[in-house]
Amino acid sequence: MTDVMESEVRQRESGAAAPPFAWLGVGAIAALAAIMLFASLGRYGFFGDELYFLSAGRRLAFGYADQGPLLPAIARLMDLIAPGSLVALRVPAALVTVAAVLISAQIAREFGGSRTAQVLTAVAYATSPFLLVQGTQLATNTIDTALWVLISWLLIRWVRTRRDSLLFWAALVTALDIQVKWLIPFFWVAVAIGVAICGPRELLRRPVLWAGAGLVVLVTVPTLIWQIEHDWPQLRLGAVVAAEQSTIGGRYTWLPLALAAAGLFGGVLLITGIWALLRWESLRPYRFLAVVPLLLTVAFIATNGRPYYAAGCYAAVMAAGAVRWTANTGRRRRYVTAALVAVSAAIAVFSMPWQPESSIDPVDSQAEAGIEIGLYGKFGWPELREATADAYLALPEAQRSDAVVIADSYWQASALDVDRQRYGLPAVYSPNRGFGYFGTPPDSATTVLWVGNAEDEMHTACSELTPVGRVDARLGYPDVTRNVTIWRCIPRQPWSRVWPDMLRLD
């Protein structure tokens, strides 16, 4: 599209008012989503990563080995408001998910979508077994996805109105999002390429866009300094994620799993939206948005990233799909829509964590548990703490005075750390993931309770190993809270000498 044509589109679009917002219908969908989420917040126990956020939040810093500082700060705030409350910790996740449902409908409105299109967009988002269910726990992807949706809306609204203040707000949200995960630059690079190909190229000439980019870089400097000082663990984590993805098919399963994350109706609108953005004249000013998911797919398959990494762009594309979908008002389309919505809603309901614990079967391998990690990663923490406390109290009093706990997994270490005082445990350490950067065991720690099954690592660090306890929670995660041995370790060398070589991100 030439610059003259872009100018004509700008003049036409800037003068066009968006249709009324479907407050009643969209509000009802958002309310139902909120009810489902808040009814689920107290289910089961803390997820392993949630415990890690709590531990990290008690050690607030500008950077962490495996994430930005925002999630630990949120966890710390909620823990101060309601100490030890599982529901309170998860409230921010539920709120931003409900907000994303509302904003997704606003995107359909920006596209000129009718009230029906707005409602269907909200339905698609709220019935996604990933987009909705992730709101039941505090996670980096939960916050990251919602912020992508907000950024998308601000960008799309700028295309329609050309109000540069929207680009400034998009920059502020981007600066916030990069404190969660380092995925949002992929989005903006994809947008820049899409705009360069499809327009409106005027976006790339806006000074406020580049000023906003400078602001994002400036805000990120403290985190970058932390990463430099610690040899860039965030970048090295990419290889760990790729290896984890390879266990479930890696690049070959990325696309099917990414589509499944959108849900049944959401997947239909996602595919329809890409086609509509590429081919439908009414959405031509927003054609660059069709390029974004395609480029993100290529990027994340190439890097063997997680299938949900691109989920933040789903709302905008599904909204475009809903606008095109509702352009056909025939009876057959209404029947198909009703059927898709009904099935999608049923899938969403059954995807929520409402199954009684007594009806959940235990698993014996990490491969089995990994398929439903969001479920099995919430069990066994009380048993782990009790077994570790019993092993500690069984030590001779002279050994307890200088003892510490070292755990194989950052999940184990976090679970023990957050309730350490309640169970009377000594300081907790782990060489795993971000927990390894929380501190080195003191050289005075000549007695160690080692929680885990990594015998090769233990034999390297310990001159003497004696089993002193056992953890085997019925629904625990294998090798984390199920089938785990607690050992008494006598260190071979001072911890200050061996600890740097023990740090691992896998």
XYZ file of C-alpha atoms in Angstrom:
506
model
C 0.000 0.000 0.000
C 1.441 3.387 -0.937
C 1.791 6.283 1.481
C -1.024 8.136 -0.332
C -3.350 5.199 0.148
C -2.273 4.960 3.797
C -3.175 8.616 4.246
C -6.613 8.011 2.755
C -7.189 5.080 5.057
C -6.057 7.192 8.008
C -8.457 9.993 7.168
C -11.336 7.572 6.723
C -10.628 5.529 9.834
C -9.875 8.435 12.165
C -13.256 9.902 11.539
C -15.155 6.677 12.028
C -16.588 6.005 15.434
C -16.479 2.496 16.823
C -19.864 0.809 17.310
C -21.403 0.748 20.804
C -19.817 -1.618 23.269
C -21.909 -4.679 24.138
C -21.787 -4.069 27.863
C -24.615 -6.437 28.788
C -23.486 -9.464 26.801
C -19.756 -9.050 27.272
C -20.233 -8.187 30.935
C -22.214 -11.381 31.436
C -19.453 -13.464 29.829
C -16.803 -11.748 31.945
C -18.902 -12.293 35.075
C -19.277 -16.005 34.326
C -15.530 -16.263 33.710
C -14.886 -14.514 37.032
C -17.219 -16.888 38.876
C -15.454 -19.915 37.395
C -12.033 -18.519 38.230
C -12.762 -17.412 41.775
C -14.509 -20.710 42.496
C -11.246 -22.428 41.560
C -8.643 -20.260 43.308
C -8.575 -22.273 46.517
C -8.410 -25.673 44.861
C -5.585 -28.045 45.779
C -2.329 -26.496 46.983
C 0.265 -24.021 45.792
C 1.789 -24.805 42.416
C 5.553 -25.238 42.573
C 6.235 -21.997 40.702
C 3.898 -20.084 43.010
C 6.001 -21.188 45.968
C 9.081 -20.034 44.089
C 7.513 -16.600 43.492
C 6.880 -16.321 47.231
C 10.491 -17.230 48.016
C 11.782 -14.831 45.376
C 9.469 -12.120 46.686
C 11.184 -12.347 50.060
C 14.429 -11.597 48.229
C 13.317 -8.724 46.019
C 15.837 -7.818 43.353
C 16.049 -6.117 39.953
C 16.592 -9.468 38.279
C 16.319 -13.218 38.659
C 17.862 -16.091 36.760
C 14.630 -17.217 35.150
C 12.208 -14.277 35.089
C 11.731 -10.582 35.630
C 11.063 -8.995 39.016
C 7.321 -8.314 38.650
C 5.899 -11.725 39.659
C 7.989 -11.940 42.853
C 6.886 -8.385 43.707
C 3.220 -9.299 43.188
C 3.639 -12.456 45.268
C 5.301 -10.474 48.041
C 2.529 -7.884 48.064
C -0.231 -10.491 48.257
C 1.658 -12.384 50.972
C 1.919 -9.204 53.021
C -1.799 -8.516 52.580
C -2.869 -12.068 53.424
C 0.075 -14.154 54.680
C -0.052 -17.763 53.539
C -3.301 -17.316 51.613
C -3.511 -19.398 48.456
C -6.587 -17.494 47.251
C -5.029 -14.057 47.807
C -1.913 -15.027 45.870
C -4.018 -16.032 42.876
C -6.421 -13.077 42.850
C -4.198 -10.957 40.528
C -4.135 -13.796 37.987
C -7.913 -14.070 37.998
C -8.402 -10.311 37.716
C -6.079 -9.837 34.744
C -7.689 -12.805 32.977
C -11.169 -11.322 33.366
C -9.781 -7.978 32.169
C -8.371 -9.717 29.084
C -11.836 -11.100 28.303
C -13.248 -7.565 28.362
C -10.384 -6.081 26.340
C -10.664 -8.795 23.689
C -14.251 -7.695 23.093
C -13.069 -4.080 22.894
C -10.675 -5.134 20.130
C -13.613 -6.533 18.146
C -15.329 -3.182 18.643
C -12.266 -1.345 17.289
C -12.490 -3.527 14.192
C -16.051 -2.272 13.690
C -17.554 -5.489 14.981
C -21.200 -5.654 15.982
C -22.294 -6.398 19.517
C -22.634 -10.039 18.521
C -19.044 -10.078 17.285
C -17.892 -8.538 20.557
C -19.761 -11.115 22.603
C -18.425 -13.991 20.512
C -14.880 -12.727 20.944
C -15.351 -12.675 24.708
C -16.872 -16.164 24.538
C -13.929 -17.492 22.537
C -11.443 -16.094 25.052
C -13.420 -17.266 28.079
C -13.886 -20.806 26.766
C -10.250 -21.388 25.851
C -8.911 -24.235 28.007
C -5.624 -22.326 28.234
C -6.480 -18.615 28.240
C -9.108 -19.072 30.948
C -7.589 -21.877 33.021
C -4.233 -20.113 33.347
C -6.093 -17.507 35.401
C -6.527 -20.023 38.223
C -2.924 -19.614 39.387
C -0.241 -16.949 39.505
C 2.139 -17.579 36.623
C 4.339 -15.524 34.334
C 2.338 -16.575 31.271
C -0.924 -15.467 32.927
C 0.256 -11.895 33.409
C 2.248 -11.821 30.171
C -0.722 -12.945 28.053
C -3.056 -10.329 29.537
C -0.509 -7.559 28.942
C -0.099 -8.628 25.305
C -3.877 -8.310 24.911
C -3.799 -4.796 26.354
C -0.890 -3.769 24.114
C -2.715 -5.190 21.079
C -5.819 -3.140 21.869
C -3.809 0.068 22.267
C -2.025 -0.554 18.970
C -5.234 -1.401 17.103
C -6.960 1.661 18.512
C -4.041 3.780 17.295
C -4.550 2.435 13.766
C -8.154 3.614 13.882
C -7.676 6.969 15.636
C -3.975 7.899 15.111
C -3.771 9.221 18.653
C -0.103 9.030 19.530
C -0.822 8.964 23.258
C -1.948 5.375 22.682
C 1.552 4.455 21.529
C 2.948 6.000 24.695
C 0.620 3.890 26.826
C 1.568 0.826 24.785
C 5.212 1.559 25.598
C 4.442 1.818 29.308
C 2.634 -1.541 29.265
C 5.527 -3.038 27.303
C 7.979 -1.738 29.908
C 5.858 -3.436 32.555
C 5.559 -6.666 30.593
C 9.291 -7.029 30.057
C 9.570 -7.188 33.852
C 7.556 -10.421 33.603
C 9.051 -12.265 30.624
C 11.326 -11.444 27.732
C 8.782 -12.445 25.076
C 7.211 -9.082 24.265
C 10.152 -8.015 22.002
C 9.183 -10.909 19.705
C 5.718 -9.347 19.407
C 7.026 -5.905 18.520
C 9.525 -7.241 15.990
C 6.708 -9.204 14.347
C 4.543 -6.061 14.336
C 7.325 -4.002 12.764
C 7.822 -6.569 9.993
C 4.072 -6.860 9.430
C 3.683 -3.087 9.222
C 6.642 -2.787 6.846
C 4.999 -5.340 4.553
C 1.312 -4.448 4.868
C 1.175 -0.972 6.398
C 0.350 1.365 7.964
C 4.023 2.284 7.548
C 3.302 5.607 9.168
C 3.508 3.766 12.494
C 7.247 3.249 12.031
C 7.739 6.988 11.466
C 6.033 8.082 14.675
C 8.595 9.655 17.064
C 6.547 8.571 20.085
C 6.965 4.925 19.050
C 10.748 5.194 19.167
C 10.676 7.313 22.294
C 8.598 4.551 23.860
C 11.157 1.972 22.745
C 13.848 4.017 24.441
C 11.764 4.102 27.615
C 11.444 0.311 27.561
C 15.204 -0.080 27.202
C 15.804 2.399 30.036
C 13.433 0.566 32.382
C 15.098 -2.739 31.515
C 18.649 -1.558 32.286
C 18.654 -2.681 35.968
C 17.576 -6.176 34.936
C 20.167 -6.263 32.164
C 22.881 -5.257 34.622
C 21.815 -8.100 36.937
C 21.940 -10.548 34.035
C 25.396 -9.353 32.959
C 26.727 -9.711 36.493
C 25.412 -13.287 36.649
C 26.539 -14.416 33.169
C 23.127 -14.141 31.469
C 21.229 -17.067 33.021
C 18.000 -15.863 31.377
C 19.465 -16.491 27.926
C 20.941 -19.844 28.942
C 17.507 -20.884 30.168
C 16.341 -21.000 26.546
C 18.301 -24.214 25.978
C 16.696 -25.726 29.078
C 13.196 -24.877 27.824
C 14.046 -26.345 24.415
C 15.189 -29.585 26.040
C 11.986 -29.759 28.105
C 9.888 -29.210 24.992
C 11.707 -32.013 23.204
C 10.284 -34.471 25.740
C 6.757 -33.757 24.448
C 7.588 -33.732 20.751
C 9.328 -30.370 20.488
C 8.876 -28.576 17.172
C 6.613 -31.285 15.767
C 3.910 -30.747 18.387
C 4.239 -26.956 18.727
C 1.577 -25.964 16.215
C -1.101 -28.513 17.259
C -0.621 -27.605 20.915
C -0.676 -23.875 20.127
C -3.979 -24.283 18.273
C -5.391 -26.428 21.074
C -4.577 -23.633 23.524
C -7.045 -21.395 21.671
C -9.887 -23.851 22.296
C -12.451 -25.170 19.843
C -14.385 -21.990 19.068
C -11.306 -19.858 19.663
C -9.354 -21.994 17.198
C -12.039 -21.558 14.554
C -11.987 -17.779 15.050
C -8.184 -17.776 15.070
C -7.985 -19.395 11.643
C -10.886 -17.287 10.360
C -9.205 -14.168 11.706
C -5.921 -14.782 9.913
C -7.792 -15.356 6.651
C -9.983 -12.267 7.165
C -7.041 -10.022 7.985
C -5.262 -11.168 4.841
C -8.203 -11.116 2.445
C -11.145 -9.068 3.753
C -11.166 -5.446 2.613
C -12.910 -4.171 5.750
C -9.921 -5.234 7.860
C -7.248 -4.089 5.418
C -5.829 -1.362 7.733
C -5.064 -4.129 10.243
C -3.587 -6.645 7.800
C -0.230 -6.563 9.575
C -1.871 -8.456 12.444
C -2.152 -11.542 10.233
C 1.613 -11.537 9.832
C 2.239 -11.412 13.594
C 1.055 -14.934 14.569
C 2.695 -16.409 11.479
C 6.069 -14.872 12.321
C 5.745 -15.796 15.991
C 4.992 -19.379 14.992
C 8.158 -19.524 12.907
C 10.246 -17.902 15.659
C 9.040 -20.115 18.483
C 9.196 -23.321 16.473
C 12.737 -22.428 15.409
C 13.787 -21.806 19.025
C 11.767 -24.777 20.325
C 9.809 -22.525 22.672
C 6.671 -23.398 24.562
C 3.409 -23.638 22.561
C 1.704 -20.932 24.607
C 4.370 -18.293 23.945
C 2.274 -16.754 21.145
C -1.051 -16.911 23.010
C -0.973 -13.204 23.792
C -1.747 -12.336 20.164
C -4.770 -14.655 20.010
C -7.290 -12.098 21.274
C -6.684 -9.662 18.405
C -6.825 -12.346 15.725
C -9.887 -14.029 17.252
C -11.610 -10.635 17.370
C -10.962 -10.198 13.656
C -12.311 -13.703 13.116
C -15.461 -12.895 15.081
C -16.098 -9.795 12.969
C -15.799 -11.832 9.784
C -17.742 -14.770 11.248
C -20.735 -12.602 12.109
C -20.823 -11.070 8.628
C -22.678 -14.248 7.655
C -26.048 -14.015 9.403
C -27.642 -17.099 7.883
C -29.519 -19.655 9.950
C -26.941 -22.376 9.318
C -24.153 -20.133 10.634
C -26.174 -19.444 13.778
C -26.640 -23.174 14.392
C -22.949 -23.854 13.841
C -22.043 -20.988 16.187
C -24.360 -22.269 18.904
C -22.906 -25.772 18.647
C -19.304 -24.560 18.747
C -19.984 -22.305 21.729
C -21.771 -25.073 23.635
C -18.977 -27.594 23.115
C -16.290 -25.003 23.897
C -18.058 -23.997 27.097
C -18.289 -27.641 28.172
C -14.562 -28.130 27.504
C -13.753 -25.016 29.532
C -15.863 -26.173 32.469
C -14.268 -29.622 32.497
C -10.795 -28.073 32.195
C -11.143 -26.214 35.481
C -9.506 -27.725 38.586
C -12.696 -29.005 40.182
C -11.941 -32.732 40.352
C -11.985 -34.084 43.932
C -8.539 -35.059 45.159
C -9.832 -38.504 46.094
C -10.659 -39.238 42.452
C -7.228 -38.227 41.109
C -4.913 -41.167 40.420
C -1.256 -40.950 41.461
C 1.536 -41.228 38.883
C 4.924 -42.856 39.246
C 7.078 -41.048 36.699
C 7.910 -37.458 35.872
C 6.934 -38.119 32.255
C 3.385 -38.979 33.344
C 3.193 -36.067 35.772
C 4.632 -33.678 33.198
C 1.614 -34.161 30.942
C -0.538 -32.662 33.711
C 2.111 -30.651 35.491
C -0.398 -27.964 36.451
C -2.260 -30.585 38.476
C 0.408 -32.779 40.056
C 2.666 -29.813 40.757
C 0.218 -28.713 43.470
C 0.402 -31.733 45.753
C 2.730 -33.095 48.402
C 4.153 -29.933 49.956
C 2.883 -30.574 53.535
C 4.299 -34.102 53.405
C 7.645 -32.759 52.182
C 7.838 -30.221 54.994
C 6.812 -32.693 57.685
C 9.315 -35.343 56.577
C 12.133 -32.798 56.371
C 11.264 -31.356 59.798
C 11.203 -34.858 61.320
C 14.615 -35.631 59.804
C 16.009 -32.358 61.129
C 14.679 -32.891 64.660
C 16.115 -36.406 64.652
C 19.634 -35.022 64.262
C 21.746 -34.738 67.409
C 21.394 -31.289 68.919
C 25.055 -30.492 68.288
C 24.587 -31.147 64.560
C 21.368 -29.127 64.331
C 23.085 -25.939 65.436
C 25.043 -25.568 62.196
C 22.855 -27.588 59.813
C 21.239 -26.368 56.604
C 18.869 -27.913 54.080
C 19.779 -28.347 50.407
C 17.071 -29.441 47.972
C 17.504 -30.869 44.491
C 14.642 -28.838 43.018
C 13.790 -25.172 43.292
C 10.209 -26.292 43.916
C 11.312 -28.318 46.951
C 13.507 -25.512 48.233
C 10.726 -22.951 47.831
C 8.151 -25.147 49.586
C 10.488 -25.606 52.540
C 11.609 -21.981 52.565
C 8.197 -20.302 52.680
C 7.148 -22.308 55.769
C 10.596 -22.693 57.288
C 9.842 -20.962 60.562
C 6.551 -22.764 61.085
C 8.274 -26.145 60.783
C 11.389 -25.087 62.678
C 13.732 -25.704 59.749
C 17.161 -24.147 59.247
C 18.126 -22.074 56.195
C 17.223 -23.666 52.846
C 19.350 -23.702 49.683
C 19.161 -25.255 46.237
C 21.498 -25.178 43.218
C 18.503 -25.385 40.881
C 17.141 -22.561 38.672
C 16.781 -19.155 40.241
C 17.001 -20.499 43.788
C 20.678 -21.215 43.254
C 21.298 -17.465 43.015
C 19.618 -16.734 46.351
C 22.773 -17.542 48.268
C 25.531 -20.040 49.015
C 25.427 -22.323 52.073
C 27.890 -21.065 54.693
C 31.170 -22.921 55.033
C 30.232 -23.488 58.678
C 27.404 -25.798 57.535
C 29.119 -29.102 58.242
C 25.844 -31.008 58.465
C 23.372 -30.891 55.599
C 19.964 -32.403 55.092
C 19.855 -33.087 51.370
C 16.354 -33.508 49.956
C 16.301 -35.371 46.652
C 17.422 -38.243 44.493
C 20.316 -36.681 42.552
C 22.866 -39.130 43.937
C 25.632 -38.265 41.460
C 25.523 -34.630 42.512
C 25.340 -35.582 46.176
C 28.329 -37.933 45.974
C 30.326 -35.144 44.343
C 29.516 -32.684 47.128
C 29.345 -35.054 50.114
C 31.979 -37.294 51.657
C 29.340 -39.210 53.585
C 25.663 -39.843 52.815
C 23.129 -41.446 55.137
C 19.391 -41.785 54.390
C 17.441 -40.249 57.269
C 13.933 -39.681 55.865
C 11.442 -40.361 53.128
C 8.776 -38.366 51.285
C 6.116 -40.224 49.336
C 2.927 -38.169 49.048
C 0.082 -40.033 47.330
C -0.475 -37.346 44.682
C 3.008 -35.907 44.793
C 5.197 -35.080 41.830
C 7.706 -37.919 41.284
C 11.240 -37.084 42.494
C 9.926 -33.848 43.996
C 7.299 -34.831 46.591
C 6.865 -38.484 45.705
C 9.481 -41.225 46.074
C 12.059 -38.808 47.522
C 14.810 -39.639 50.021
C 16.182 -37.229 52.623
C 19.899 -37.683 53.307
C 22.377 -36.510 55.932
C 25.363 -35.130 54.056
C 28.850 -34.376 55.343
C 30.399 -31.935 52.816
C 33.698 -32.741 51.108
C 34.774 -29.118 50.643
C 33.692 -25.663 51.771
C 30.445 -24.688 50.056
C 31.906 -21.399 48.859
C 34.283 -23.432 46.695
C 31.887 -25.986 45.191
C 28.610 -24.059 44.960
C 29.323 -22.039 41.775
C 29.987 -25.280 39.867
C 26.809 -26.862 41.215
C 24.424 -24.207 39.866
C 22.155 -25.597 37.156
C 19.113 -24.275 35.324
C 17.601 -27.627 34.309
